[in-house]
Amino acid sequence: WRARDVALGLALALGAGLVLVVVVVLAAVLGEPGEGTVIFLSTGLLGVAMALIVWRLGPARHHVSIASLGLGRPRSLQPFLWAAAALGASLAFNLAYVGIVMLFDMDFLLPQKLDLDISGPWWIAAVAMIVFWGPLTEELFFRGFVFAGLVGRWGAVTAGIVSALLFGVAHGAVGVMLPAFFTGLLLAALYYRTRSLWACFLAHAAQNALALSVMKGV
């Protein structure tokens, strides 16, 4: 796939996101939706949409295996060692970012606290969405599809910056855009270095799990 496939995929993903926004707004008008419902809609269904877009405009359209997305079996532990390094760098940046924002009393730039007042099946579903499904579909889309589709035309640096910018903006909240952008750069570099989407998924999922644990006080 090439840059034009990526452009079409971005347009379709934006359209899917707008449709979900309308659905959430309608749900709020008809009756305040629970946090579990919002997470399911925003992460679950949007993830399905992104995965379908990647498959249709990537492997299916160009008649290649899904392994071309970086889903092949790693032949050594090296990709996972690089994943650990990327995770450590991302966490260090996030800690520094929060420290600087607090030092200069710019609380509006702090990551928003995730107040998940849910339990039981909804809690299990939320963890699955935030720790597993969200990272998997985001890595498929932003690294396996967007970055890979741009790198041949624009080179690794530009493709990494563009995919990271899109990754940061996609997170929506002002307080997480810069950390997400930096993490996106690291994940693009990790993908370029290892050619393994599993390494990117592992780093992404571990960071989400740690963030969720901190926000819930686990």
Tab-separated table of C-alpha atoms in Angstrom:
chain	number	residue	atom	x	y	z
A	1	TRP	CA	0.000	0.000	0.000
A	2	ARG	CA	1.056	3.537	-0.690
A	3	ALA	CA	0.386	7.102	0.420
A	4	ARG	CA	-2.924	7.274	-1.468
A	5	ASP	CA	-4.159	4.181	0.365
A	6	VAL	CA	-3.142	5.828	3.625
A	7	ALA	CA	-4.999	9.029	2.705
A	8	LEU	CA	-8.156	7.067	1.940
A	9	GLY	CA	-7.765	5.061	5.132
A	10	LEU	CA	-7.416	8.228	7.202
A	11	ALA	CA	-10.537	9.688	5.615
A	12	LEU	CA	-12.502	6.526	6.346
A	13	ALA	CA	-11.216	6.379	9.935
A	14	LEU	CA	-12.186	10.025	10.443
A	15	GLY	CA	-15.635	9.278	9.090
A	16	ALA	CA	-16.004	6.318	11.446
A	17	GLY	CA	-14.901	8.490	14.352
A	18	LEU	CA	-17.461	11.175	13.504
A	19	VAL	CA	-20.214	8.573	13.306
A	20	LEU	CA	-19.269	7.283	16.758
A	21	VAL	CA	-19.281	10.830	18.141
A	22	VAL	CA	-22.831	11.244	16.870
A	23	VAL	CA	-23.814	7.906	18.427
A	24	VAL	CA	-22.355	8.901	21.815
A	25	VAL	CA	-24.081	12.301	21.681
A	26	LEU	CA	-27.413	10.662	20.840
A	27	ALA	CA	-26.903	8.201	23.695
A	28	ALA	CA	-26.263	11.145	26.037
A	29	VAL	CA	-29.440	12.871	24.841
A	30	LEU	CA	-31.570	9.765	25.280
A	31	GLY	CA	-30.024	8.893	28.638
A	32	GLU	CA	-26.587	9.433	30.151
A	33	PRO	CA	-24.368	6.576	28.895
A	34	GLY	CA	-22.215	4.740	31.422
A	35	GLU	CA	-18.439	4.851	31.243
A	36	GLY	CA	-18.346	1.240	30.108
A	37	THR	CA	-20.627	2.083	27.188
A	38	VAL	CA	-18.468	5.043	26.141
A	39	ILE	CA	-15.274	2.966	26.289
A	40	PHE	CA	-16.886	0.194	24.283
A	41	LEU	CA	-18.042	2.630	21.598
A	42	SER	CA	-14.898	4.750	21.388
A	43	THR	CA	-12.280	2.012	21.700
A	44	GLY	CA	-14.096	-1.160	20.710
A	45	LEU	CA	-16.076	-0.151	17.653
A	46	LEU	CA	-13.544	2.354	16.375
A	47	GLY	CA	-10.907	-0.351	16.700
A	48	VAL	CA	-13.048	-2.681	14.592
A	49	ALA	CA	-13.387	0.053	11.979
A	50	MET	CA	-9.616	0.679	11.894
A	51	ALA	CA	-8.835	-3.030	11.633
A	52	LEU	CA	-11.258	-3.413	8.717
A	53	ILE	CA	-9.804	-0.362	6.975
A	54	VAL	CA	-6.271	-1.708	7.336
A	55	TRP	CA	-7.232	-5.145	6.031
A	56	ARG	CA	-9.277	-3.837	3.092
A	57	LEU	CA	-6.828	-1.176	1.894
A	58	GLY	CA	-3.708	-3.117	2.813
A	59	PRO	CA	-3.387	-6.911	2.470
A	60	ALA	CA	-6.744	-7.495	0.742
A	61	ARG	CA	-6.319	-4.737	-1.832
A	62	HIS	CA	-2.702	-5.575	-2.620
A	63	HIS	CA	-3.069	-9.359	-2.381
A	64	VAL	CA	-0.484	-9.956	0.314
A	65	SER	CA	-0.500	-11.840	3.597
A	66	ILE	CA	-1.406	-10.095	6.847
A	67	ALA	CA	2.135	-10.988	7.914
A	68	SER	CA	3.186	-8.043	5.723
A	69	LEU	CA	1.785	-5.776	8.446
A	70	GLY	CA	4.493	-7.044	10.778
A	71	LEU	CA	2.426	-9.860	12.257
A	72	GLY	CA	4.867	-12.611	11.446
A	73	ARG	CA	6.378	-14.698	14.236
A	74	PRO	CA	9.517	-13.038	15.674
A	75	ARG	CA	12.586	-15.197	15.143
A	76	SER	CA	14.382	-14.005	18.261
A	77	LEU	CA	13.866	-12.120	21.504
A	78	GLN	CA	15.588	-9.027	20.148
A	79	PRO	CA	12.367	-7.235	19.057
A	80	PHE	CA	10.995	-7.595	22.573
A	81	LEU	CA	14.203	-6.231	24.094
A	82	TRP	CA	13.838	-3.192	21.854
A	83	ALA	CA	10.190	-3.013	22.944
A	84	ALA	CA	11.292	-2.863	26.576
A	85	ALA	CA	13.712	-0.069	25.726
A	86	ALA	CA	10.986	1.884	23.905
A	87	LEU	CA	8.632	1.405	26.857
A	88	GLY	CA	11.261	2.668	29.286
A	89	ALA	CA	11.961	5.742	27.158
A	90	SER	CA	8.257	6.490	26.818
A	91	LEU	CA	7.643	6.185	30.561
A	92	ALA	CA	10.649	8.407	31.293
A	93	PHE	CA	9.333	11.077	28.919
A	94	ASN	CA	5.863	10.891	30.455
A	95	LEU	CA	7.261	11.327	33.965
A	96	ALA	CA	9.378	14.282	32.841
A	97	TYR	CA	6.393	15.814	31.029
A	98	VAL	CA	4.141	15.573	34.080
A	99	GLY	CA	6.911	16.985	36.298
A	100	ILE	CA	7.490	20.002	34.044
A	101	VAL	CA	3.759	20.703	33.681
A	102	MET	CA	3.288	20.570	37.456
A	103	LEU	CA	6.406	22.688	38.048
A	104	PHE	CA	5.006	25.488	35.904
A	105	ASP	CA	1.481	25.032	37.322
A	106	MET	CA	-0.086	24.243	33.949
A	107	ASP	CA	-2.619	21.736	35.179
A	108	PHE	CA	-4.695	22.001	31.992
A	109	LEU	CA	-1.861	20.147	30.230
A	110	LEU	CA	-1.912	17.226	32.650
A	111	PRO	CA	-3.285	13.907	31.389
A	112	GLN	CA	-6.925	13.624	32.398
A	113	LYS	CA	-7.609	11.178	35.199
A	114	LEU	CA	-9.564	8.151	34.060
A	115	ASP	CA	-12.297	7.815	36.677
A	116	LEU	CA	-13.695	4.383	35.898
A	117	ASP	CA	-16.482	3.889	38.396
A	118	ILE	CA	-17.431	0.499	36.984
A	119	SER	CA	-17.073	-3.082	38.149
A	120	GLY	CA	-17.842	-6.652	37.211
A	121	PRO	CA	-18.150	-7.496	33.496
A	122	TRP	CA	-17.866	-3.844	32.469
A	123	TRP	CA	-14.511	-3.569	34.273
A	124	ILE	CA	-13.196	-6.696	32.546
A	125	ALA	CA	-14.404	-5.336	29.196
A	126	ALA	CA	-12.772	-1.943	29.882
A	127	VAL	CA	-9.432	-3.568	30.700
A	128	ALA	CA	-9.645	-5.706	27.566
A	129	MET	CA	-10.380	-2.647	25.427
A	130	ILE	CA	-7.735	-0.363	26.970
A	131	VAL	CA	-4.922	-2.880	27.435
A	132	PHE	CA	-5.410	-5.298	24.534
A	133	TRP	CA	-7.854	-4.337	21.793
A	134	GLY	CA	-7.026	-0.624	21.672
A	135	PRO	CA	-3.231	-1.086	21.423
A	136	LEU	CA	-3.604	-3.885	18.864
A	137	THR	CA	-5.851	-1.959	16.477
A	138	GLU	CA	-3.936	1.292	16.939
A	139	GLU	CA	-0.652	-0.434	16.114
A	140	LEU	CA	-2.235	-2.062	13.086
A	141	PHE	CA	-3.457	1.306	11.858
A	142	PHE	CA	-0.740	3.814	12.803
A	143	ARG	CA	2.371	1.664	12.457
A	144	GLY	CA	1.432	-1.301	10.274
A	145	PHE	CA	-0.648	0.760	7.831
A	146	VAL	CA	0.062	4.519	8.058
A	147	PHE	CA	3.804	4.450	8.794
A	148	ALA	CA	4.465	1.514	6.477
A	149	GLY	CA	2.430	3.139	3.712
A	150	LEU	CA	4.331	6.441	3.930
A	151	VAL	CA	7.883	5.259	4.559
A	152	GLY	CA	8.555	4.227	0.963
A	153	ARG	CA	7.639	7.658	-0.411
A	154	TRP	CA	8.669	10.005	2.394
A	155	GLY	CA	11.379	8.109	4.249
A	156	ALA	CA	11.447	6.795	7.798
A	157	VAL	CA	11.874	10.143	9.575
A	158	THR	CA	9.018	11.987	7.870
A	159	ALA	CA	6.749	8.942	7.956
A	160	GLY	CA	7.511	8.507	11.646
A	161	ILE	CA	6.734	12.148	12.433
A	162	VAL	CA	3.489	12.158	10.432
A	163	SER	CA	2.244	8.873	11.902
A	164	ALA	CA	3.168	10.057	15.408
A	165	LEU	CA	1.347	13.369	14.877
A	166	LEU	CA	-1.766	11.529	13.765
A	167	PHE	CA	-1.408	9.148	16.714
A	168	GLY	CA	-1.184	12.077	19.126
A	169	VAL	CA	-4.139	13.962	17.650
A	170	ALA	CA	-6.233	10.780	17.654
A	171	HIS	CA	-5.991	10.688	21.452
A	172	GLY	CA	-8.072	13.861	21.563
A	173	ALA	CA	-7.302	15.215	25.036
A	174	VAL	CA	-4.781	18.077	25.112
A	175	GLY	CA	-3.001	16.599	28.122
A	176	VAL	CA	-2.000	13.409	26.300
A	177	MET	CA	-1.262	14.697	22.798
A	178	LEU	CA	2.419	15.506	23.369
A	179	PRO	CA	3.175	12.310	25.337
A	180	ALA	CA	1.287	10.281	22.716
A	181	PHE	CA	3.243	12.005	19.937
A	182	PHE	CA	6.563	11.131	21.575
A	183	THR	CA	5.396	7.567	22.191
A	184	GLY	CA	4.296	7.403	18.549
A	185	LEU	CA	7.804	8.383	17.458
A	186	LEU	CA	9.301	5.644	19.606
A	187	LEU	CA	6.862	3.047	18.303
A	188	ALA	CA	7.515	4.052	14.697
A	189	ALA	CA	11.257	3.691	15.322
A	190	LEU	CA	10.635	0.345	17.018
A	191	TYR	CA	8.582	-0.881	14.068
A	192	TYR	CA	11.190	0.319	11.575
A	193	ARG	CA	13.974	-1.330	13.576
A	194	THR	CA	12.311	-4.675	14.241
A	195	ARG	CA	9.661	-4.973	11.488
A	196	SER	CA	7.531	-6.545	14.213
A	197	LEU	CA	4.093	-5.201	15.075
A	198	TRP	CA	4.054	-7.563	18.054
A	199	ALA	CA	6.928	-5.650	19.632
A	200	CYS	CA	5.010	-2.386	19.192
A	201	PHE	CA	1.857	-3.960	20.584
A	202	LEU	CA	3.697	-5.275	23.638
A	203	ALA	CA	5.201	-1.866	24.461
A	204	HIS	CA	1.896	-0.092	23.839
A	205	ALA	CA	-0.164	-2.582	25.872
A	206	ALA	CA	2.289	-2.502	28.790
A	207	GLN	CA	2.182	1.295	28.902
A	208	ASN	CA	-1.628	1.327	28.849
A	209	ALA	CA	-1.714	-1.292	31.610
A	210	LEU	CA	0.646	0.758	33.779
A	211	ALA	CA	-1.328	3.954	33.137
A	212	LEU	CA	-4.585	2.226	33.990
A	213	SER	CA	-3.092	0.820	37.191
A	214	VAL	CA	-1.816	4.244	38.285
A	215	MET	CA	-5.141	5.965	37.531
A	216	LYS	CA	-7.063	3.322	39.429
A	217	GLY	CA	-4.595	3.326	42.292
A	218	VAL	CA	-3.772	-0.366	41.940
